[in-house]
Amino acid sequence: MSINVLFAAPPERWEAYQPHLNRAFSQLGLNVDLALSFPPEDVDYIVYAPNSPLQDFGPYTHAKAVLNLWAGVEGIVNNATLKIPLARMVDPGMTKSMSEWVTGHVLRYHLGMDRHIVNPDQSWVPHTPPLASERSVCILGMGELGQAVAEVLVTLGFKVSGWSRREKPLLNITMHHGGAGLENALSHAEILILLLPDTAATKNTLNAQTASLLPKGAFVINPGRGTLIDDQALLDALDSGQVAQATLDVFRVEPLPQDHPFWTDPRVTVTPHIAAETREATASEVIAANVLRCEIGEPLLHLVDRDSGY
Ligand code: NAP
């Protein structure tokens, strides 16, 4: 008997994923029938992207798990028709990509690269940047991605602090947690990186009040989710000089509407949600490993806690 795995993502993703998923299943000795459609009651697992047309899980009466292709689960976690376990994507390729993207933007701000890249006056003003060991970087959200980013920044010598929901001691990183820890975390954030999930508790984490806690002239990098930032508060903080520059990869509405002030603000760099795409080859191995685990009665990896929303 084969295991029926439904691929419920926008159809254009099928060609990219299908060979990798089939290879990953067969490498683990799984006899899988992977398809874009089955009679719902015959489906065993659902490989899922929240922008898929599938929104009603009710008919999938025998499905054992939904395996999300994205790290963020805000588009599915509150779906009342979903009664089976939900695993989110933790993909080594995506993690590497996030570390590289964030490190690039941290180094840009740390070294003051813009000064020389955009220099229409041909001004020759030597400016010696501090060493990484003299620069404090703070990461809000110290999960899979936050920790991977922190590891690279620590290796480069930065003074790294982090903030998580629960207490989490980590080597070489000054950790803060919970509501009370945020103030401390922000007060040392010369470069602030937001890598929190989008949940009820994380909306507007960076707002007028919390932005005022940052060191004057801080840099903000947001590859987490658009809802983490109150857009107007960020624009105000840029105007007051509290925040010097921001790089934003994620937005409340995507694509970012053409008339949004972020597009034209020279202090804001907009990137089109490209910090860390799920990589088909490595993500397929994670999906296959989870199917195997479920088949042999092992707990799923990266299980989402529906109560906390991530
Ligand atoms: P994760 O492993 O679940 O980590 C989330 C972190 O946020 C954890 O450290 C968690 O604390 C912390 N957190 C959650 N709620 C909090 C709260 N209320 N207060 C303080 N800390 C809180 O997630 P991940 O894999 O690192 O991914 C993080 C996010 O990155 C995703 O949800 C997604 O939105 C975003 N993302 C963006 C891209 C992109 O291309 N731009 C790509 C992938 C992911 P605990 O450790 O205490 O649980």
Short mmCIF file of C-alpha atoms and ligand atoms in Angstrom, two decimals:
data_model
loop_
_atom_site.label_atom_id
_atom_site.label_comp_id
_atom_site.label_asym_id
_atom_site.label_seq_id
_atom_site.Cartn_x
_atom_site.Cartn_y
_atom_site.Cartn_z
CA MET A 1 0.00 0.00 0.00
CA SER A 2 1.37 3.39 -0.92
CA ILE A 3 1.23 6.48 1.26
CA ASN A 4 -0.78 9.23 -0.46
CA VAL A 5 0.83 12.64 -0.13
CA LEU A 6 -1.15 15.59 -1.44
CA PHE A 7 0.88 18.55 -2.73
CA ALA A 8 -1.28 21.53 -1.77
CA ALA A 9 0.72 24.54 -2.87
CA PRO A 10 0.23 26.89 -5.82
CA PRO A 11 0.49 24.63 -8.90
CA GLU A 12 3.52 26.46 -10.30
CA ARG A 13 5.55 25.11 -7.35
CA TRP A 14 4.80 21.50 -8.37
CA GLU A 15 7.49 21.23 -11.04
CA ALA A 16 10.13 22.58 -8.67
CA TYR A 17 9.23 20.29 -5.77
CA GLN A 18 8.03 17.07 -7.35
CA PRO A 19 11.43 15.54 -8.28
CA HIS A 20 13.01 16.49 -4.95
CA LEU A 21 10.12 15.15 -2.90
CA ASN A 22 9.99 11.88 -4.83
CA ARG A 23 13.76 11.44 -4.46
CA ALA A 24 13.62 12.20 -0.72
CA PHE A 25 10.76 9.74 -0.15
CA SER A 26 12.49 6.94 -2.03
CA GLN A 27 15.82 7.60 -0.27
CA LEU A 28 14.04 6.84 3.00
CA GLY A 29 12.42 3.73 1.52
CA LEU A 30 8.94 5.26 1.62
CA ASN A 31 6.45 4.02 -0.95
CA VAL A 32 4.74 7.34 -1.66
CA ASP A 33 2.22 8.38 -4.26
CA LEU A 34 2.69 12.17 -4.54
CA ALA A 35 0.00 14.06 -6.46
CA LEU A 36 -1.81 17.36 -6.88
CA SER A 37 -5.15 15.72 -6.15
CA PHE A 38 -6.67 12.62 -4.56
CA PRO A 39 -10.13 11.89 -3.24
CA PRO A 40 -9.80 13.78 0.09
CA GLU A 41 -10.56 10.73 2.24
CA ASP A 42 -7.58 8.88 0.65
CA VAL A 43 -5.00 11.48 1.63
CA ASP A 44 -2.43 10.47 4.30
CA TYR A 45 -0.30 13.67 4.46
CA ILE A 46 -0.70 17.19 3.12
CA VAL A 47 2.39 19.11 2.00
CA TYR A 48 1.07 22.61 2.33
CA ALA A 49 1.72 26.23 1.47
CA PRO A 50 -0.64 28.70 3.14
CA ASN A 51 -1.24 30.46 -0.20
CA SER A 52 -2.67 27.22 -1.60
CA PRO A 53 -6.34 27.20 -2.60
CA LEU A 54 -6.90 24.46 0.02
CA GLN A 55 -8.40 26.15 3.07
CA ASP A 56 -10.93 23.56 4.32
CA PHE A 57 -9.23 20.54 5.89
CA GLY A 58 -12.57 19.00 6.94
CA PRO A 59 -12.84 16.50 4.03
CA TYR A 60 -9.35 15.05 4.69
CA THR A 61 -10.74 12.66 7.26
CA HIS A 62 -7.81 10.20 7.31
CA ALA A 63 -4.90 12.63 6.95
CA LYS A 64 -2.28 12.27 9.69
CA ALA A 65 -0.44 15.60 9.45
CA VAL A 66 -0.05 18.83 7.53
CA LEU A 67 3.57 19.57 6.63
CA ASN A 68 4.01 23.28 6.01
CA LEU A 69 6.48 24.43 3.35
CA TRP A 70 6.94 27.78 5.09
CA ALA A 71 8.59 28.60 8.41
CA GLY A 72 5.81 31.06 9.23
CA VAL A 73 2.45 29.47 10.02
CA GLU A 74 0.27 32.52 10.65
CA GLY A 75 -1.70 31.69 7.48
CA ILE A 76 -2.82 28.28 8.77
CA VAL A 77 -2.39 28.10 12.54
CA ASN A 78 -5.82 29.57 13.28
CA ASN A 79 -7.67 27.53 10.65
CA ALA A 80 -10.55 26.00 12.64
CA THR A 81 -10.96 23.13 10.14
CA LEU A 82 -7.44 21.88 10.88
CA LYS A 83 -7.70 19.19 13.59
CA ILE A 84 -4.52 17.21 12.84
CA PRO A 85 -0.91 18.01 13.79
CA LEU A 86 0.82 20.81 11.90
CA ALA A 87 4.58 20.84 11.37
CA ARG A 88 6.30 24.00 10.18
CA MET A 89 9.32 24.17 7.90
CA VAL A 90 12.77 24.21 9.40
CA ASP A 91 14.97 23.84 6.35
CA PRO A 92 18.78 23.94 6.51
CA GLY A 93 18.85 25.72 3.13
CA MET A 94 16.45 28.39 4.34
CA THR A 95 18.40 28.82 7.58
CA LYS A 96 21.67 29.30 5.70
CA SER A 97 20.01 31.80 3.40
CA MET A 98 18.67 33.82 6.34
CA SER A 99 22.09 33.90 8.01
CA GLU A 100 23.71 35.15 4.81
CA TRP A 101 21.03 37.78 4.10
CA VAL A 102 21.05 39.20 7.63
CA THR A 103 24.84 39.17 7.87
CA GLY A 104 25.07 41.11 4.61
CA HIS A 105 22.74 43.82 5.85
CA VAL A 106 24.36 43.96 9.30
CA LEU A 107 27.79 44.46 7.71
CA ARG A 108 26.40 47.14 5.40
CA TYR A 109 25.25 49.20 8.37
CA HIS A 110 28.14 48.31 10.63
CA LEU A 111 30.75 49.37 8.07
CA GLY A 112 28.74 52.38 6.83
CA MET A 113 29.03 51.09 3.27
CA ASP A 114 26.38 53.45 1.88
CA ARG A 115 28.69 56.39 2.49
CA HIS A 116 30.95 55.22 -0.32
CA ILE A 117 28.54 53.36 -2.58
CA VAL A 118 26.30 56.41 -2.97
CA ASN A 119 28.71 59.37 -3.12
CA PRO A 120 27.66 61.69 -5.94
CA ASP A 121 29.80 64.57 -4.53
CA GLN A 122 32.95 62.43 -4.73
CA SER A 123 33.71 63.47 -1.16
CA TRP A 124 36.88 62.05 0.39
CA VAL A 125 35.95 61.81 4.04
CA PRO A 126 37.75 58.97 5.77
CA HIS A 127 35.54 57.31 8.32
CA THR A 128 36.85 54.44 10.41
CA PRO A 129 34.07 52.09 11.40
CA PRO A 130 34.24 50.45 14.82
CA LEU A 131 35.29 46.83 15.05
CA ALA A 132 32.55 44.25 15.32
CA SER A 133 33.61 43.73 18.93
CA GLU A 134 32.56 47.33 19.59
CA ARG A 135 29.09 46.93 17.99
CA SER A 136 25.98 45.61 19.76
CA VAL A 137 23.52 43.65 17.68
CA CYS A 138 20.24 42.45 19.14
CA ILE A 139 18.03 39.73 17.69
CA LEU A 140 14.36 39.61 18.69
CA GLY A 141 13.34 35.98 18.23
CA MET A 142 15.98 33.40 19.06
CA GLY A 143 14.48 30.32 17.42
CA GLU A 144 15.90 28.30 14.56
CA LEU A 145 16.70 31.34 12.44
CA GLY A 146 17.61 33.82 15.17
CA GLN A 147 20.11 31.40 16.69
CA ALA A 148 21.68 30.60 13.32
CA VAL A 149 22.10 34.32 12.59
CA ALA A 150 23.51 34.90 16.07
CA GLU A 151 26.09 32.17 15.59
CA VAL A 152 27.49 33.85 12.47
CA LEU A 153 27.50 37.30 14.08
CA VAL A 154 29.24 35.97 17.19
CA THR A 155 31.85 34.34 14.97
CA LEU A 156 32.44 37.72 13.32
CA GLY A 157 33.00 39.18 16.77
CA PHE A 158 29.82 41.23 17.31
CA LYS A 159 28.37 41.73 20.78
CA VAL A 160 25.17 39.77 20.31
CA SER A 161 22.11 39.79 22.51
CA GLY A 162 18.81 38.05 21.94
CA TRP A 163 15.21 38.01 23.13
CA SER A 164 12.90 35.03 23.33
CA ARG A 165 9.53 34.28 24.95
CA ARG A 166 10.93 31.73 27.37
CA GLU A 167 14.20 31.75 29.26
CA LYS A 168 16.93 30.34 27.02
CA PRO A 169 20.57 30.49 28.12
CA LEU A 170 22.88 30.47 25.11
CA LEU A 171 26.66 30.47 24.95
CA ASN A 172 28.30 33.82 24.01
CA ILE A 173 24.94 35.61 23.72
CA THR A 174 23.36 37.90 26.30
CA MET A 175 19.82 36.57 26.50
CA HIS A 176 16.65 38.34 27.61
CA HIS A 177 13.17 36.93 27.74
CA GLY A 178 9.55 37.82 28.29
CA GLY A 179 7.90 41.22 28.44
CA ALA A 180 10.33 42.54 31.05
CA GLY A 181 13.37 41.51 29.01
CA LEU A 182 12.43 43.50 25.92
CA GLU A 183 13.40 46.87 27.39
CA ASN A 184 16.90 45.64 28.22
CA ALA A 185 17.28 43.96 24.85
CA LEU A 186 16.31 47.09 22.92
CA SER A 187 18.49 49.43 24.95
CA HIS A 188 21.58 47.66 23.55
CA ALA A 189 20.35 47.28 19.99
CA GLU A 190 22.61 49.45 17.84
CA ILE A 191 21.55 47.06 15.09
CA LEU A 192 18.15 45.46 15.68
CA ILE A 193 17.07 42.30 13.84
CA LEU A 194 13.47 41.10 14.05
CA LEU A 195 13.09 37.34 13.64
CA LEU A 196 9.88 36.75 15.54
CA PRO A 197 6.87 34.87 14.20
CA ASP A 198 3.62 36.70 13.48
CA THR A 199 1.40 35.96 16.48
CA ALA A 200 -1.11 37.92 18.53
CA ALA A 201 1.66 38.60 21.05
CA THR A 202 4.28 39.89 18.60
CA LYS A 203 2.22 42.42 16.62
CA ASN A 204 3.77 45.91 16.70
CA THR A 205 6.72 44.74 18.80
CA LEU A 206 8.52 47.75 17.35
CA ASN A 207 6.20 50.68 18.05
CA ALA A 208 6.60 54.32 19.13
CA GLN A 209 7.33 53.38 22.74
CA THR A 210 9.75 50.51 22.08
CA ALA A 211 11.53 52.42 19.29
CA SER A 212 12.28 55.15 21.84
CA LEU A 213 14.27 52.59 23.86
CA LEU A 214 16.76 51.98 21.03
CA PRO A 215 20.14 53.71 21.10
CA LYS A 216 19.86 56.91 19.03
CA GLY A 217 20.66 56.24 15.38
CA ALA A 218 19.96 52.50 15.54
CA PHE A 219 19.57 50.38 12.40
CA VAL A 220 16.54 48.12 11.98
CA ILE A 221 16.53 44.94 9.90
CA ASN A 222 13.24 43.06 9.58
CA PRO A 223 13.21 39.68 7.83
CA GLY A 224 10.57 38.35 10.29
CA ARG A 225 7.07 39.53 9.42
CA GLY A 226 5.57 42.91 8.51
CA THR A 227 3.20 42.88 11.47
CA LEU A 228 6.13 43.07 13.90
CA ILE A 229 6.54 46.76 13.08
CA ASP A 230 4.14 49.67 13.39
CA ASP A 231 4.96 51.28 10.02
CA GLN A 232 4.10 54.84 11.06
CA ALA A 233 6.12 54.52 14.27
CA LEU A 234 9.14 53.43 12.21
CA LEU A 235 8.73 56.37 9.83
CA ASP A 236 8.48 58.73 12.82
CA ALA A 237 11.59 57.17 14.38
CA LEU A 238 13.45 57.70 11.09
CA ASP A 239 12.33 61.34 11.03
CA SER A 240 13.49 61.94 14.59
CA GLY A 241 16.82 60.20 13.98
CA GLN A 242 16.07 57.56 16.59
CA VAL A 243 16.42 55.06 13.76
CA ALA A 244 19.01 55.91 11.11
CA GLN A 245 18.14 53.35 8.43
CA ALA A 246 15.99 50.27 8.00
CA THR A 247 16.06 47.23 5.74
CA LEU A 248 12.67 45.58 5.44
CA ASP A 249 12.03 42.27 3.69
CA VAL A 250 8.47 41.66 4.90
CA PHE A 251 5.38 43.85 5.00
CA ARG A 252 1.80 43.90 6.24
CA VAL A 253 0.67 43.82 2.61
CA GLU A 254 2.82 42.01 0.03
CA PRO A 255 3.80 43.04 -2.56
CA LEU A 256 4.31 46.36 -0.77
CA PRO A 257 1.74 48.75 -2.32
CA GLN A 258 3.28 51.21 -4.79
CA ASP A 259 2.12 54.22 -2.76
CA HIS A 260 3.61 53.03 0.53
CA PRO A 261 6.10 55.61 1.88
CA PHE A 262 8.74 52.93 2.47
CA TRP A 263 9.32 52.76 -1.30
CA THR A 264 10.48 56.35 -1.61
CA ASP A 265 12.13 56.91 1.75
CA PRO A 266 15.90 56.98 1.08
CA ARG A 267 16.57 55.66 4.58
CA VAL A 268 14.55 52.52 3.93
CA THR A 269 15.72 49.57 1.83
CA VAL A 270 12.87 47.39 0.61
CA THR A 271 13.59 43.81 -0.41
CA PRO A 272 10.77 41.67 -1.82
CA HIS A 273 10.51 38.89 0.81
CA ILE A 274 13.65 37.14 -0.38
CA ALA A 275 15.64 36.81 2.83
CA ALA A 276 15.14 33.06 3.13
CA GLU A 277 13.13 31.15 0.57
CA THR A 278 12.41 27.49 1.33
CA ARG A 279 14.91 25.48 -0.75
CA GLU A 280 13.24 22.57 -2.54
CA ALA A 281 16.04 20.01 -2.17
CA THR A 282 16.69 20.42 1.55
CA ALA A 283 13.04 21.08 2.45
CA SER A 284 11.99 17.86 0.69
CA GLU A 285 14.34 15.89 2.92
CA VAL A 286 12.70 17.45 5.99
CA ILE A 287 9.22 16.58 4.68
CA ALA A 288 10.23 12.98 3.94
CA ALA A 289 11.85 12.60 7.37
CA ASN A 290 8.64 13.77 9.01
CA VAL A 291 6.48 11.36 7.00
CA LEU A 292 8.78 8.53 8.02
CA ARG A 293 8.64 9.58 11.67
CA CYS A 294 4.89 9.66 11.65
CA GLU A 295 4.69 6.25 9.94
CA ILE A 296 6.88 4.63 12.59
CA GLY A 297 5.12 6.37 15.48
CA GLU A 298 7.80 8.93 16.30
CA PRO A 299 6.75 12.49 17.19
CA LEU A 300 6.82 14.98 14.31
CA LEU A 301 9.74 17.37 14.06
CA HIS A 302 8.96 21.10 14.27
CA LEU A 303 5.45 20.60 15.56
CA VAL A 304 3.52 23.87 15.84
CA ASP A 305 2.07 24.79 19.23
CA ARG A 306 -1.38 25.95 18.16
CA ASP A 307 -1.90 27.85 21.45
CA SER A 308 1.17 30.06 21.15
CA GLY A 309 0.66 30.38 17.38
CA TYR A 310 4.13 29.29 16.19
P1 NAP B 1 11.04 29.76 15.66
O1 NAP B 1 12.12 28.73 15.65
O2 NAP B 1 9.66 29.35 16.03
O3 NAP B 1 11.53 30.94 16.64
C1 NAP B 1 10.70 31.96 17.03
C2 NAP B 1 11.40 32.74 18.13
O4 NAP B 1 10.56 33.85 18.50
C3 NAP B 1 11.62 31.92 19.40
O5 NAP B 1 12.85 32.25 19.98
C4 NAP B 1 10.47 32.38 20.31
O6 NAP B 1 10.73 32.29 21.70
C5 NAP B 1 10.39 33.84 19.91
N1 NAP B 1 9.07 34.39 20.28
C6 NAP B 1 7.85 34.01 19.84
N2 NAP B 1 6.88 34.73 20.43
C7 NAP B 1 7.52 35.60 21.27
C8 NAP B 1 7.08 36.59 22.16
N3 NAP B 1 5.79 36.85 22.33
N4 NAP B 1 8.02 37.27 22.88
C9 NAP B 1 9.34 36.99 22.73
N5 NAP B 1 9.83 36.06 21.89
C10 NAP B 1 8.92 35.37 21.16
O7 NAP B 1 10.92 30.47 14.25
P2 NAP B 1 12.05 30.62 13.12
O8 NAP B 1 12.15 29.40 12.31
O9 NAP B 1 13.28 31.16 13.75
O10 NAP B 1 11.37 31.73 12.19
C11 NAP B 1 11.04 33.01 12.69
C12 NAP B 1 10.20 33.77 11.69
O11 NAP B 1 10.98 34.19 10.58
C13 NAP B 1 9.08 32.94 11.04
O12 NAP B 1 7.96 32.84 11.87
C14 NAP B 1 8.79 33.76 9.80
O13 NAP B 1 7.80 34.72 10.11
C15 NAP B 1 10.11 34.47 9.51
N6 NAP B 1 10.71 34.02 8.25
C16 NAP B 1 10.91 34.92 7.25
C17 NAP B 1 11.51 34.52 6.08
C18 NAP B 1 11.82 35.51 4.99
O14 NAP B 1 12.18 35.12 3.88
N7 NAP B 1 11.71 36.79 5.23
C19 NAP B 1 11.88 33.18 5.88
C20 NAP B 1 11.65 32.29 6.92
C21 NAP B 1 11.08 32.71 8.10
P3 NAP B 1 10.99 30.85 22.38
O15 NAP B 1 12.37 30.45 21.93
O16 NAP B 1 10.90 31.15 23.83
O17 NAP B 1 9.90 29.94 21.86
#
